[in-house]
Structure formats: C-alpha cells, structure tokens
CSV table of C-alpha atoms in Angstrom, one decimal:
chain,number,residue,atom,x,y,z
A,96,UNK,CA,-146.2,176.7,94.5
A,97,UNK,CA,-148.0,180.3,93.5
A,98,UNK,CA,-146.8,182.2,90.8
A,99,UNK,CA,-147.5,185.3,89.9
A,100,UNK,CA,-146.7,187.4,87.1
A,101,UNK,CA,-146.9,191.5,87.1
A,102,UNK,CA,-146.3,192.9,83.8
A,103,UNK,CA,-145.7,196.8,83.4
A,104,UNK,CA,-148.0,198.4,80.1
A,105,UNK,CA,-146.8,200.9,77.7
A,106,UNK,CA,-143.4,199.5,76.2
A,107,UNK,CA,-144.0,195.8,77.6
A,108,UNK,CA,-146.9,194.8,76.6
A,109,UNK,CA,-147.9,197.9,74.3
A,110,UNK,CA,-145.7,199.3,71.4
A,111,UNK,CA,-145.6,202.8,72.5
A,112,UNK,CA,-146.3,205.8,70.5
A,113,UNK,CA,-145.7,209.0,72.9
A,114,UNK,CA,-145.3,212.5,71.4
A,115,UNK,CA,-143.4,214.8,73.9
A,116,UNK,CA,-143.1,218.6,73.6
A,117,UNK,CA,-140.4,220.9,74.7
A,118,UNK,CA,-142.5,223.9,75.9
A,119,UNK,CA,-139.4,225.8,76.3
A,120,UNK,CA,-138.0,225.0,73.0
A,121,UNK,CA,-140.8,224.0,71.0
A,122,UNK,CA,-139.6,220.9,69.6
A,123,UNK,CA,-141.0,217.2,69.5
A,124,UNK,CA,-138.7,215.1,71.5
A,125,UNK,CA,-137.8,211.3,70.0
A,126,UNK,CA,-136.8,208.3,71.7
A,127,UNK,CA,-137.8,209.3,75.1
A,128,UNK,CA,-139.2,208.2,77.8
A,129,UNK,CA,-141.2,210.1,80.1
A,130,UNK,CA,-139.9,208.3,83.3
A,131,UNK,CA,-136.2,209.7,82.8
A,132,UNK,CA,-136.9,213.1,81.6
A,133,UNK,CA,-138.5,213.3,85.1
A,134,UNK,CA,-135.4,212.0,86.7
A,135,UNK,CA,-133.3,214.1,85.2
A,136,UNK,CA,-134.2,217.2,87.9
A,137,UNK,CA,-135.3,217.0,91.3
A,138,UNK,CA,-139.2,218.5,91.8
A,139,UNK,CA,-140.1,217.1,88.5
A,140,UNK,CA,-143.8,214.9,88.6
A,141,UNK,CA,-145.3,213.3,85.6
A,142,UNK,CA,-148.8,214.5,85.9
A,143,UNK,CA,-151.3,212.3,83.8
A,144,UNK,CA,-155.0,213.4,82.5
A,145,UNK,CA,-157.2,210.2,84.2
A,146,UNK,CA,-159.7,211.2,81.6
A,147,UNK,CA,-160.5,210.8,77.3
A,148,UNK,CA,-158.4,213.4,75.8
A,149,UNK,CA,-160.4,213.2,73.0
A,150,UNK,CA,-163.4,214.0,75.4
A,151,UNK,CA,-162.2,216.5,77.3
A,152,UNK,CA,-159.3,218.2,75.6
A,153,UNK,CA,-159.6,218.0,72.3
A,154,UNK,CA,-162.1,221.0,71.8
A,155,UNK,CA,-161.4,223.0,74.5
A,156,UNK,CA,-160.3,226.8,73.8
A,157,UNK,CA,-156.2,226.1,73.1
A,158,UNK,CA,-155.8,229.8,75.2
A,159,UNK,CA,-156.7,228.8,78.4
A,160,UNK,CA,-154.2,228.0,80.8
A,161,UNK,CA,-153.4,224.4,81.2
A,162,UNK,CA,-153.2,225.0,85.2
A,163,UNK,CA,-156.5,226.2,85.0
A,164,UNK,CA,-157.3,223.5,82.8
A,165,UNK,CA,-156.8,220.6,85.5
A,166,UNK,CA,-159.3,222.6,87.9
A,167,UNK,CA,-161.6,221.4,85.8
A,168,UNK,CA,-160.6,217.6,85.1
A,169,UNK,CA,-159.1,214.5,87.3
A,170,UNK,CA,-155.4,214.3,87.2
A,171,UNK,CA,-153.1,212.4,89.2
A,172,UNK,CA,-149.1,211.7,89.4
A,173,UNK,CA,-148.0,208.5,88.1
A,174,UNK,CA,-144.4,209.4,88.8
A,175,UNK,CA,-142.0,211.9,90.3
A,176,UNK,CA,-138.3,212.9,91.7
A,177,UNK,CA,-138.6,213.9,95.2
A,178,UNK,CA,-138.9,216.3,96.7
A,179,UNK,CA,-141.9,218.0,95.2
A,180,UNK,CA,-144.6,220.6,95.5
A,181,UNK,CA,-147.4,219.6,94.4
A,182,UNK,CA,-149.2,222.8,94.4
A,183,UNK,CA,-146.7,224.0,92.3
A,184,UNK,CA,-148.0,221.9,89.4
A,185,UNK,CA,-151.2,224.8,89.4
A,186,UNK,CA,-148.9,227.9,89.4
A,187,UNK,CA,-147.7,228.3,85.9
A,188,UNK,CA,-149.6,231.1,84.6
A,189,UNK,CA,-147.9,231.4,81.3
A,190,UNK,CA,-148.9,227.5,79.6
A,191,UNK,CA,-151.6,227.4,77.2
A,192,UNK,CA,-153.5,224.0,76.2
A,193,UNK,CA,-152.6,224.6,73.3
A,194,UNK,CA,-149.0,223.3,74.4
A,195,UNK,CA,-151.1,219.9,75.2
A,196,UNK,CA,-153.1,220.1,72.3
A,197,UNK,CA,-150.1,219.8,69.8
A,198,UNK,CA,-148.7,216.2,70.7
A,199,UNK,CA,-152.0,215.0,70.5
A,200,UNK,CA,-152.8,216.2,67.2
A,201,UNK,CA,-149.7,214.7,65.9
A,202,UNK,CA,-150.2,211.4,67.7
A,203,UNK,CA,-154.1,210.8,66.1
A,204,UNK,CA,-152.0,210.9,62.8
A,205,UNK,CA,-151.1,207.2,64.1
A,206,UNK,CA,-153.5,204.0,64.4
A,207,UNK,CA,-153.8,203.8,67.7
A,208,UNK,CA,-155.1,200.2,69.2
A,209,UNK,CA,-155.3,201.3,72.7
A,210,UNK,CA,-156.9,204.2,74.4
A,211,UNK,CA,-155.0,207.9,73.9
A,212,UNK,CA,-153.5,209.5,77.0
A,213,UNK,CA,-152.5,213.3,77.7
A,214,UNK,CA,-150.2,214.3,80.3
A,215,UNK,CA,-147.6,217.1,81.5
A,216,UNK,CA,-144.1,217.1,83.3
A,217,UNK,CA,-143.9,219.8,85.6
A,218,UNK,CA,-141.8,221.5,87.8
A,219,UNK,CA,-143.3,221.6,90.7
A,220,UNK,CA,-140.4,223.6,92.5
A,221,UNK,CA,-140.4,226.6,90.4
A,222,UNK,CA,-144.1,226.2,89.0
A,223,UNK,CA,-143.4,225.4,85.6
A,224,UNK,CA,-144.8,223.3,83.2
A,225,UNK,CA,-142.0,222.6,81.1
A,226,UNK,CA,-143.2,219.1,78.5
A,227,UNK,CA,-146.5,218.1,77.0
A,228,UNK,CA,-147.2,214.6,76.4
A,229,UNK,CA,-149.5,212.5,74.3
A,230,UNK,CA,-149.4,208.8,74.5
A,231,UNK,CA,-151.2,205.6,72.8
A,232,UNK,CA,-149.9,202.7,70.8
A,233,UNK,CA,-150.5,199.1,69.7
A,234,UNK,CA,-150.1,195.3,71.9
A,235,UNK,CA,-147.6,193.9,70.6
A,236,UNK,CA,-149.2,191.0,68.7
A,237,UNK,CA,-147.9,188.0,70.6
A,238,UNK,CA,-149.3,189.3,74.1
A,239,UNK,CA,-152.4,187.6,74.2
A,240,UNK,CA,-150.9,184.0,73.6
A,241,UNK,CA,-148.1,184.8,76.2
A,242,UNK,CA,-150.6,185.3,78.6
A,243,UNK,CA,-153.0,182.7,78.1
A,244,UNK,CA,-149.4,180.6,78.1
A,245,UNK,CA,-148.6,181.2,81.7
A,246,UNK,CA,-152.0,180.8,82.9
A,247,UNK,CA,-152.2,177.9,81.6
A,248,UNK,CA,-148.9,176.7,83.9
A,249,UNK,CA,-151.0,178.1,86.3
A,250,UNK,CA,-149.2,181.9,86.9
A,251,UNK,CA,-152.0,184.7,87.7
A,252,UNK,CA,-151.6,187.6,85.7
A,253,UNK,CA,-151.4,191.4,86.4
A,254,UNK,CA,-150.7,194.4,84.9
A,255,UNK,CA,-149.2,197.2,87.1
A,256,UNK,CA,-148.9,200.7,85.1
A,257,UNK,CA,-148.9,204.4,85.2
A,258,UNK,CA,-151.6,204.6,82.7
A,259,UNK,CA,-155.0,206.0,82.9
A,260,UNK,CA,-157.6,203.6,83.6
A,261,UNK,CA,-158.9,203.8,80.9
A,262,UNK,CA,-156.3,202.3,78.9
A,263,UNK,CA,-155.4,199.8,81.5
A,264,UNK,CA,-158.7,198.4,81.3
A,265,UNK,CA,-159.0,198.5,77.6
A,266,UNK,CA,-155.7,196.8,77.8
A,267,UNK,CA,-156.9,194.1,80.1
A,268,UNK,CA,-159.9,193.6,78.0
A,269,UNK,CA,-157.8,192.9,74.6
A,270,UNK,CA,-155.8,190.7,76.4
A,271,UNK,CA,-157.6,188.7,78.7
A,272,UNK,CA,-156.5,190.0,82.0
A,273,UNK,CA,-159.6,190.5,84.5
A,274,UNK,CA,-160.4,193.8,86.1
A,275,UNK,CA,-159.3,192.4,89.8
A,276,UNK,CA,-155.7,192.1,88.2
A,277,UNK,CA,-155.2,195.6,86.8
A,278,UNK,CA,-153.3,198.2,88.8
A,279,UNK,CA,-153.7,201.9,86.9
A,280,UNK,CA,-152.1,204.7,87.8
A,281,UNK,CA,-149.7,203.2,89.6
A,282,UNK,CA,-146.3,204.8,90.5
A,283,UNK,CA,-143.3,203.7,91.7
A,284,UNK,CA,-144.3,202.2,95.2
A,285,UNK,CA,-147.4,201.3,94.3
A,286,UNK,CA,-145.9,198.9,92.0
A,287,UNK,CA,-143.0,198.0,94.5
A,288,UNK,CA,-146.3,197.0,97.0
A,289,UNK,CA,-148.1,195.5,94.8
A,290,UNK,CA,-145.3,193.1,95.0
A,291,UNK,CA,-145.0,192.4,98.6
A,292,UNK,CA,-148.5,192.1,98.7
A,293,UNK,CA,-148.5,189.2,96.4
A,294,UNK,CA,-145.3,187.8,98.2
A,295,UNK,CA,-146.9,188.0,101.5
A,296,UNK,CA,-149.7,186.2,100.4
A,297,UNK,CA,-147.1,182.8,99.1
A,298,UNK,CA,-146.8,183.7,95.5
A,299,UNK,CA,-143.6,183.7,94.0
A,300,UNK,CA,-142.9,186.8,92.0
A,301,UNK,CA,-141.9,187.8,88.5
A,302,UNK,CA,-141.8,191.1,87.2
A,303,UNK,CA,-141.3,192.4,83.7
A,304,UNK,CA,-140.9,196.0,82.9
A,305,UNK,CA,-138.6,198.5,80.8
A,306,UNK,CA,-138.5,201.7,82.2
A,307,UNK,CA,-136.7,203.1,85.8
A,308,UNK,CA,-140.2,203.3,87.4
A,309,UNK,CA,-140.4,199.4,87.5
A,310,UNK,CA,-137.1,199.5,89.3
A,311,UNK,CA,-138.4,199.2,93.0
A,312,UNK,CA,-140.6,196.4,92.2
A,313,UNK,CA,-137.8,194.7,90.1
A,314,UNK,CA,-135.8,195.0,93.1
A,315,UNK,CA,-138.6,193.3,95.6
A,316,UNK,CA,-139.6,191.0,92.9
A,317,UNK,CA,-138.2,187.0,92.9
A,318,UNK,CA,-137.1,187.5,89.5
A,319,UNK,CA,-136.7,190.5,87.1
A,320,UNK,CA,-137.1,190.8,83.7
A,321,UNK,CA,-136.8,193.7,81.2
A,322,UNK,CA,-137.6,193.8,77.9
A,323,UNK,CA,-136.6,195.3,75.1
A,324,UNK,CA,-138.8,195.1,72.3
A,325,UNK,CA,-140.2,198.8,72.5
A,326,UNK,CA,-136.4,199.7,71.6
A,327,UNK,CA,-136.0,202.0,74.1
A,328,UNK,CA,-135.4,201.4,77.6
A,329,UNK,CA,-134.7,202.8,80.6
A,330,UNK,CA,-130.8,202.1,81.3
A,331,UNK,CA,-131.3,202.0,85.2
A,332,UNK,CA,-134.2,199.1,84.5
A,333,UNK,CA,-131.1,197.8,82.3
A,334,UNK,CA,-129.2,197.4,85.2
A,335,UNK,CA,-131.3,196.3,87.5
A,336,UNK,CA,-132.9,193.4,85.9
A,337,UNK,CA,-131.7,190.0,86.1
A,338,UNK,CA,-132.8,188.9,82.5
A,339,UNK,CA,-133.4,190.5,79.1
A,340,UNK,CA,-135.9,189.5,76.7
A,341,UNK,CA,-136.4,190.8,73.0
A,342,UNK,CA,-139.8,189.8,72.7
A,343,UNK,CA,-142.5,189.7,75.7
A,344,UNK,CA,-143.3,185.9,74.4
A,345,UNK,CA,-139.8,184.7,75.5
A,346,UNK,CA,-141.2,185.0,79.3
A,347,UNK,CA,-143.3,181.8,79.2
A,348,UNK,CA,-139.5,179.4,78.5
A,349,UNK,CA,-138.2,182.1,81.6
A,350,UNK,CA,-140.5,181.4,84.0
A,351,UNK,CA,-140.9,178.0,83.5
A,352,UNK,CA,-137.1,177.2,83.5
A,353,UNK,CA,-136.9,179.9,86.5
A,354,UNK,CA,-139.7,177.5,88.3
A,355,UNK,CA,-138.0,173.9,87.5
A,356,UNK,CA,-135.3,174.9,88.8
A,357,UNK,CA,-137.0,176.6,92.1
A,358,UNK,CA,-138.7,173.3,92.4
A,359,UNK,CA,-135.8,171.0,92.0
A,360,UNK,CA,-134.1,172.8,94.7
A,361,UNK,CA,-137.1,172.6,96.8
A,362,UNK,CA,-137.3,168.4,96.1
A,363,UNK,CA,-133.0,168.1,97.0
C-alpha cells in the first residue's frame, strides 16, 4: 500500500515568527494568523512577495507606494475570501512601504533559521491595503527525524505551503525533503489537489496542517491531522481534523497505527 504524507510549513513544521501591522491603527497584532484575518471579510487576499525581502525591500525609498511597489516585483496570492478583485490589490494610492518595512524591521530583531517573507492583506473590493506582514521562524527541532521516520516505513514526503519558494525550498533542504516534493505558494485548492492527485495515483493520504487554509485538503485527505505545537491554530482546522498532535513527532506512532489498522481490515 502507498502512503503519502503532505505536511503544511509555517506552524507545522516551522515555529512561526510573523509580525502583522494594522495600517489603519498602527499597531502590531499578536497571536494571529494571517489565514483568518483574511477570512474575517469577504474580498480580502493574502498577497505574498515571491522574492528576498531583504533583497528587494529592505532599501527601497519607504515613500513610495506599496501598489507601485509590486509593479516592480513578483507577487502572487497564497490565499483569499471570495469574491475578489484582483486589480484592486494595485489601487490604493495612499500606502507607503514604509507600512511593509516596519514588521520586517522588527522581525530581523529575531534569529531567524528559515528564509524571511513580506506580504500584504488587501482589500481588493474597496482597494485597500489594510495589514503588512513579515514572516520567518525556526523547524521545530524534531522535524528532521520525524521525516526520515516515515520514510523509512516507506511514506513519501511533501510539503504543501503558501510560502515563497524560497523558503519552501530552504525548508526542504534543512529537512530532507527533495525539490519534486515541495509545493510553494500553494493556496487553498492547490493544496486540496495536490491531494487527489496523490489519491488518484493509489496512495493513501495523510495530511497535517494548523491553519483554515489546510481545511479543503484535510477534508479530501484519508486522514487529518492538526497540530498544535505553534500554539495557535486556526479553530476551523480545529474542527475539521480528525486527530490532534502536540508535537509534529507524534505523527510517525499515528500513521503507523492509522496503517495497521487499514491493513488488518484489508487481510479480514
């Protein structure tokens, strides 16, 4: 029997740092996730930079619009609450970069293992760019051995996320998951197909997430798992998965139990 195993990144297998700004209000945020301040309004997308921040943001002139800003960079959605415009992500003529420039400053005051990411949550309806985000963080330290674990009972690994490449591939590299495997910059459905694919093709499917964009492919998945070892989770993931972990190395005793037993039933 195939197995497969599809983990989601940032808050599974990374402990997350993400800074988010209140443009409006001009506060930091805490204990957020980006996912479900995007689902909190219809027309809302999570726009991500696909490049460096530290390349391409970090010195640029903090007066220029950010809308102009992204003319000049690749960008792409990792998430959103239907319907939206997505022109409307380019009309706010009012937020500077300097709005983007501020949760990264704060975030380099952080070791950061992983790659840094830079993105905005807009309102694509009205035009507005209403948070700034910065985003990086640290692999949980038993990631690698859980990993090596299940390929060694013979699962194939992948990691499904709507992080840059960048950072997937960084991730991958740290811990040991192949290039063919990695799915960056993947929303919702991308996720959820990534899925059937791998359950068209025989594999039996486990999928381990925390936030409410792992939702459809915890929902098309053969078992669903969330963890909650970043200590904050989405609570419509909460509900949707069928089991909770504290810490991501508690999947190995899961999927093999999950398997006897699929086997044994197989056997009767």
């Amino acid at each position: 029997m195939k197995l497969a195993v599809v983990f989601d990144a940032s808050g599974t297998l990374v402990s997350i740092r993400r800074i988010i700004k209140n443009v409006v209000t001009q506060k930091f945020l805490c204990n957020c996730q980006t996912v479900d301040i995007v689902d909190q309004k219809e027309g809302r997308s999570l726009v991500i930079l696909k490049e460096n921040p530290l390349e391409v943001l970090d010195n640029e002139n903090p007066d220029i619009l950010i809308s102009s800003f992204l003319n000049g960079v690749n960008w792409g959605i990792s998430y959103c609450n239907p319907p939206i415009d997505k022109s409307g992500i380019f009309k706010d003529n009012e937020t500077k970069l300097k709005e983007l420039q501020d949760p990264l400053a704060v975030l380099k005051r952080f070791d950061i293992e992983t790659d840094y990411g830079s993105a905005i949550i807009a309102d694509t309806i009205s035009g507005r760019i209403e948070y700034t985000v910065a985003t990086g963080g640290c692999i949980f330290p038993e990631v690698s051995r859980t990993i090596q674990a299940l390929e060694n009972m013979g699962a194939s690994v992948f990691i499904a996320s709507g992080d840059s490449r960048k950072f997937i591939e960084r991730l991958g590299n740290i811990v040991g998951v192949q290039n063919k495997c990695l799915m960056p910059e993947a929303h919702h459905k991308l996720k959820r197909d990534l899925i059937l694919n791998l359950k068209q093709e025989g594999y039996t499917v486990v999928m381990v997430g925390d936030a409410s964009n792992d939702i459809l492919a915890m929902e098309e998945s053969d078992l669903s798992v969330i963890t909650l070892q970043n200590g904050n989770v989405s609570k419509k993931a909460l509900e949707t998965a069928q089991i909770k972990i504290e810490n991501i190395s508690e999947i190995v005793d899961i999927v093999k139990n999950y398997m006897n037993e699929k086997n044994s039933l197989i056997r009767m």
